[in-house]
PDB file of C-alpha atoms in Angstrom:
ATOM      1  CA  MET A   1     110.925 181.213 -38.465  1.00  0.00           C
ATOM      2  CA  SER A   2     114.078 179.935 -36.881  1.00  0.00           C
ATOM      3  CA  SER A   3     112.726 176.849 -35.595  1.00  0.00           C
ATOM      4  CA  VAL A   4     111.710 175.889 -38.809  1.00  0.00           C
ATOM      5  CA  ARG A   5     115.215 176.191 -39.695  1.00  0.00           C
ATOM      6  CA  ASN A   6     116.611 174.516 -36.786  1.00  0.00           C
ATOM      7  CA  ILE A   7     114.294 171.728 -37.917  1.00  0.00           C
ATOM      8  CA  ILE A   8     115.375 171.463 -41.808  1.00  0.00           C
ATOM      9  CA  LYS A   9     118.910 171.588 -40.443  1.00  0.00           C
ATOM     10  CA  ILE A  10     118.163 168.473 -38.640  1.00  0.00           C
ATOM     11  CA  VAL A  11     115.933 166.676 -40.946  1.00  0.00           C
ATOM     12  CA  TYR A  12     117.689 167.375 -44.277  1.00  0.00           C
ATOM     13  CA  PRO A  13     120.975 165.303 -43.947  1.00  0.00           C
ATOM     14  CA  PHE A  14     118.433 162.325 -42.751  1.00  0.00           C
ATOM     15  CA  ILE A  15     116.557 163.142 -46.156  1.00  0.00           C
ATOM     16  CA  ILE A  16     119.847 163.237 -48.050  1.00  0.00           C
ATOM     17  CA  ILE A  17     120.906 159.619 -46.562  1.00  0.00           C
ATOM     18  CA  THR A  18     117.430 157.952 -47.449  1.00  0.00           C
ATOM     19  CA  VAL A  19     117.572 159.064 -50.787  1.00  0.00           C
ATOM     20  CA  PHE A  20     121.137 157.813 -51.445  1.00  0.00           C
ATOM     21  CA  PHE A  21     120.355 154.623 -49.848  1.00  0.00           C
ATOM     22  CA  LEU A  22     117.255 154.190 -52.078  1.00  0.00           C
ATOM     23  CA  VAL A  23     119.049 154.922 -55.084  1.00  0.00           C
ATOM     24  CA  MET A  24     121.945 152.407 -54.082  1.00  0.00           C
ATOM     25  CA  PHE A  25     119.388 149.709 -53.394  1.00  0.00           C
ATOM     26  CA  ASN A  26     117.893 150.116 -56.742  1.00  0.00           C
ATOM     27  CA  PHE A  27     120.899 150.729 -58.650  1.00  0.00           C
ATOM     28  CA  LYS A  28     121.427 147.661 -61.119  1.00  0.00           C
ATOM     29  CA  HIS A  29     125.086 146.741 -61.218  1.00  0.00           C
ATOM     30  CA  THR A  30     126.537 145.921 -64.786  1.00  0.00           C
ATOM     31  CA  GLU A  31     129.570 143.913 -65.015  1.00  0.00           C
ATOM     32  CA  THR A  32     131.670 144.009 -68.154  1.00  0.00           C
ATOM     33  CA  LEU A  33     133.398 141.063 -69.354  1.00  0.00           C
ATOM     34  CA  SER A  34     137.199 140.808 -70.693  1.00  0.00           C
ATOM     35  CA  LEU A  35     137.628 139.780 -74.306  1.00  0.00           C
ATOM     36  CA  ALA A  36     139.093 136.458 -72.731  1.00  0.00           C
ATOM     37  CA  GLU A  37     135.775 135.828 -70.697  1.00  0.00           C
ATOM     38  CA  GLU A  38     133.714 136.425 -73.429  1.00  0.00           C
ATOM     39  CA  LYS A  39     135.610 133.894 -75.992  1.00  0.00           C
ATOM     40  CA  SER A  40     135.673 131.402 -72.875  1.00  0.00           C
ATOM     41  CA  ILE A  41     131.998 131.640 -72.769  1.00  0.00           C
ATOM     42  CA  LYS A  42     131.538 131.716 -76.471  1.00  0.00           C
ATOM     43  CA  GLU A  43     133.404 128.343 -76.449  1.00  0.00           C
ATOM     44  CA  TYR A  44     131.153 126.867 -73.695  1.00  0.00           C
ATOM     45  CA  ASN A  45     128.320 127.789 -75.094  1.00  0.00           C
ATOM     46  CA  ASP A  46     129.608 126.270 -78.630  1.00  0.00           C
ATOM     47  CA  LEU A  47     130.247 122.701 -76.646  1.00  0.00           C
ATOM     48  CA  TYR A  48     127.072 122.959 -74.756  1.00  0.00           C
ATOM     49  CA  SER A  49     125.144 123.231 -78.095  1.00  0.00           C
ATOM     50  CA  LYS A  50     126.837 120.028 -79.674  1.00  0.00           C
ATOM     51  CA  VAL A  51     126.090 118.262 -76.430  1.00  0.00           C
ATOM     52  CA  GLN A  52     122.499 119.304 -76.716  1.00  0.00           C
ATOM     53  CA  VAL A  53     122.701 117.827 -80.630  1.00  0.00           C
ATOM     54  CA  GLY A  54     124.062 114.800 -79.333  1.00  0.00           C
ATOM     55  CA  ASN A  55     127.825 115.161 -80.760  1.00  0.00           C
ATOM     56  CA  VAL A  56     129.667 115.686 -77.685  1.00  0.00           C
ATOM     57  CA  ASP A  57     129.883 113.659 -74.718  1.00  0.00           C
ATOM     58  CA  GLU A  58     128.627 116.397 -71.782  1.00  0.00           C
ATOM     59  CA  ASP A  59     131.738 115.412 -69.225  1.00  0.00           C
ATOM     60  CA  LYS A  60     134.000 115.777 -72.474  1.00  0.00           C
ATOM     61  CA  ALA A  61     132.695 119.359 -72.934  1.00  0.00           C
ATOM     62  CA  THR A  62     132.718 120.382 -69.431  1.00  0.00           C
ATOM     63  CA  ASN A  63     136.023 119.042 -69.223  1.00  0.00           C
ATOM     64  CA  GLU A  64     137.445 120.770 -72.414  1.00  0.00           C
ATOM     65  CA  TYR A  65     135.682 124.127 -71.148  1.00  0.00           C
ATOM     66  CA  GLN A  66     137.621 123.888 -67.740  1.00  0.00           C
ATOM     67  CA  ILE A  67     141.016 122.838 -69.520  1.00  0.00           C
ATOM     68  CA  ASN A  68     140.354 126.181 -71.726  1.00  0.00           C
ATOM     69  CA  MET A  69     140.013 128.134 -68.948  1.00  0.00           C
ATOM     70  CA  LEU A  70     143.041 126.982 -66.750  1.00  0.00           C
ATOM     71  CA  GLU A  71     145.268 127.575 -69.960  1.00  0.00           C
ATOM     72  CA  GLN A  72     143.612 130.912 -70.332  1.00  0.00           C
ATOM     73  CA  VAL A  73     144.694 131.707 -66.744  1.00  0.00           C
ATOM     74  CA  LEU A  74     148.106 130.305 -67.217  1.00  0.00           C
ATOM     75  CA  ASN A  75     148.490 132.519 -70.237  1.00  0.00           C
ATOM     76  CA  GLU A  76     147.367 135.681 -68.367  1.00  0.00           C
ATOM     77  CA  SER A  77     148.742 135.192 -64.597  1.00  0.00           C
ATOM     78  CA  GLY A  78     151.770 132.669 -65.518  1.00  0.00           C
ATOM     79  CA  ALA A  79     150.528 130.269 -62.659  1.00  0.00           C
ATOM     80  CA  VAL A  80     147.733 128.608 -60.372  1.00  0.00           C
ATOM     81  CA  ARG A  81     148.776 128.207 -57.024  1.00  0.00           C
ATOM     82  CA  LEU A  82     147.453 127.825 -53.135  1.00  0.00           C
ATOM     83  CA  GLY A  83     144.267 129.838 -52.890  1.00  0.00           C
ATOM     84  CA  ALA A  84     143.023 129.805 -56.531  1.00  0.00           C
ATOM     85  CA  GLU A  85     139.323 128.906 -56.944  1.00  0.00           C
ATOM     86  CA  GLY A  86     137.349 128.214 -59.852  1.00  0.00           C
ATOM     87  CA  GLU A  87     136.387 125.688 -62.251  1.00  0.00           C
ATOM     88  CA  TYR A  88     140.139 125.987 -64.065  1.00  0.00           C
ATOM     89  CA  VAL A  89     141.353 124.331 -60.571  1.00  0.00           C
ATOM     90  CA  LYS A  90     139.129 121.218 -61.685  1.00  0.00           C
ATOM     91  CA  PRO A  91     141.534 119.769 -64.196  1.00  0.00           C
ATOM     92  CA  VAL A  92     144.599 120.076 -61.946  1.00  0.00           C
ATOM     93  CA  GLN A  93     142.625 118.216 -59.404  1.00  0.00           C
ATOM     94  CA  GLN A  94     141.592 115.710 -61.829  1.00  0.00           C
ATOM     95  CA  SER A  95     144.906 115.297 -63.434  1.00  0.00           C
ATOM     96  CA  LEU A  96     146.329 114.356 -59.937  1.00  0.00           C
ATOM     97  CA  GLY A  97     143.470 112.243 -58.842  1.00  0.00           C
ATOM     98  CA  LEU A  98     141.761 114.158 -56.373  1.00  0.00           C
ATOM     99  CA  ASN A  99     138.413 115.653 -55.517  1.00  0.00           C
ATOM    100  CA  GLU A 100     137.429 118.069 -58.014  1.00  0.00           C
ATOM    101  CA  ASP A 101     136.163 120.749 -55.965  1.00  0.00           C
ATOM    102  CA  GLY A 102     137.847 123.620 -57.752  1.00  0.00           C
ATOM    103  CA  VAL A 103     139.366 124.780 -54.664  1.00  0.00           C
ATOM    104  CA  PHE A 104     143.589 124.792 -54.991  1.00  0.00           C
ATOM    105  CA  SER A 105     143.801 123.881 -50.934  1.00  0.00           C
ATOM    106  CA  LEU A 106     146.686 122.488 -49.244  1.00  0.00           C
ATOM    107  CA  GLU A 107     145.559 119.094 -50.144  1.00  0.00           C
ATOM    108  CA  THR A 108     146.145 120.048 -54.034  1.00  0.00           C
ATOM    109  CA  GLU A 109     149.412 122.180 -53.299  1.00  0.00           C
ATOM    110  CA  LYS A 110     150.709 118.674 -51.618  1.00  0.00           C
ATOM    111  CA  ALA A 111     149.646 116.614 -54.509  1.00  0.00           C
ATOM    112  CA  VAL A 112     151.543 119.140 -56.990  1.00  0.00           C
ATOM    113  CA  LYS A 113     154.456 119.428 -55.140  1.00  0.00           C
ATOM    114  CA  ASP A 114     154.922 115.321 -55.046  1.00  0.00           C
ATOM    115  CA  PHE A 115     153.902 115.321 -58.748  1.00  0.00           C
ATOM    116  CA  GLN A 116     156.841 117.589 -59.123  1.00  0.00           C
ATOM    117  CA  GLU A 117     159.285 115.982 -57.234  1.00  0.00           C
ATOM    118  CA  ARG A 118     158.018 112.507 -58.998  1.00  0.00           C
ATOM    119  CA  TYR A 119     158.924 113.785 -62.226  1.00  0.00           C
ATOM    120  CA  GLY A 120     161.884 116.019 -61.887  1.00  0.00           C
ATOM    121  CA  TYR A 121     160.802 119.387 -61.624  1.00  0.00           C
ATOM    122  CA  VAL A 122     161.218 122.130 -58.812  1.00  0.00           C
ATOM    123  CA  ALA A 123     158.464 120.995 -56.115  1.00  0.00           C
ATOM    124  CA  ASP A 124     157.080 124.442 -55.449  1.00  0.00           C
ATOM    125  CA  GLY A 125     153.353 123.183 -55.395  1.00  0.00           C
ATOM    126  CA  ILE A 126     152.775 125.628 -58.178  1.00  0.00           C
ATOM    127  CA  VAL A 127     151.174 124.939 -61.619  1.00  0.00           C
ATOM    128  CA  GLY A 128     153.097 126.920 -64.051  1.00  0.00           C
ATOM    129  CA  PRO A 129     152.939 126.184 -67.677  1.00  0.00           C
ATOM    130  CA  GLN A 130     155.392 123.109 -67.584  1.00  0.00           C
ATOM    131  CA  THR A 131     153.852 121.160 -64.738  1.00  0.00           C
ATOM    132  CA  TRP A 132     150.424 122.108 -66.742  1.00  0.00           C
ATOM    133  CA  LYS A 133     151.825 120.428 -69.592  1.00  0.00           C
ATOM    134  CA  ALA A 134     152.987 117.429 -67.663  1.00  0.00           C
ATOM    135  CA  LEU A 135     149.629 117.269 -65.714  1.00  0.00           C
ATOM    136  CA  LYS A 136     147.954 117.459 -68.975  1.00  0.00           C
ATOM    137  CA  GLY A 137     149.536 114.404 -70.270  1.00  0.00           C
ATOM    138  CA  ASN A 138     148.160 112.372 -67.010  1.00  0.00           C
ATOM    139  CA  ILE A 139     144.574 113.689 -68.119  1.00  0.00           C
ATOM    140  CA  GLU A 140     145.127 112.658 -71.931  1.00  0.00           C
ATOM    141  CA  ARG A 141     146.511 109.131 -70.703  1.00  0.00           C
ATOM    142  CA  LYS A 142     143.500 108.293 -68.299  1.00  0.00           C
ATOM    143  CA  HIS A 143     140.857 109.166 -71.085  1.00  0.00           C
TER     144      HIS A 143
END
């Protein structure tokens, strides 16, 4: 009887660990979206549906979506800077004539600093509301 208890003491932790991993691998992770993210998705879907109908140019719809995302990020965090990644970085890169890869790299930071110096802003390489307003004017002049 004591040998059975010893075997159970040894095997029991392995059974618990195995069950834990089986549950974890089969557990479906669900992610909740913030209201701002839901609004952004809805705006994109609305623009996309207009594209499907032919009312709006697809590039323009994508650009508007990215600009909305950037403005939302600026409202929430106040600035976009080195290390930022996502669709919302692309309008900044577009306005500076850079490759639109969605990564706020050293190249993007340098271009922002150059832009800020040229237009009399503090050249910190950070896109805040004032810098974005000036950069957005660049996009509008290009189109």
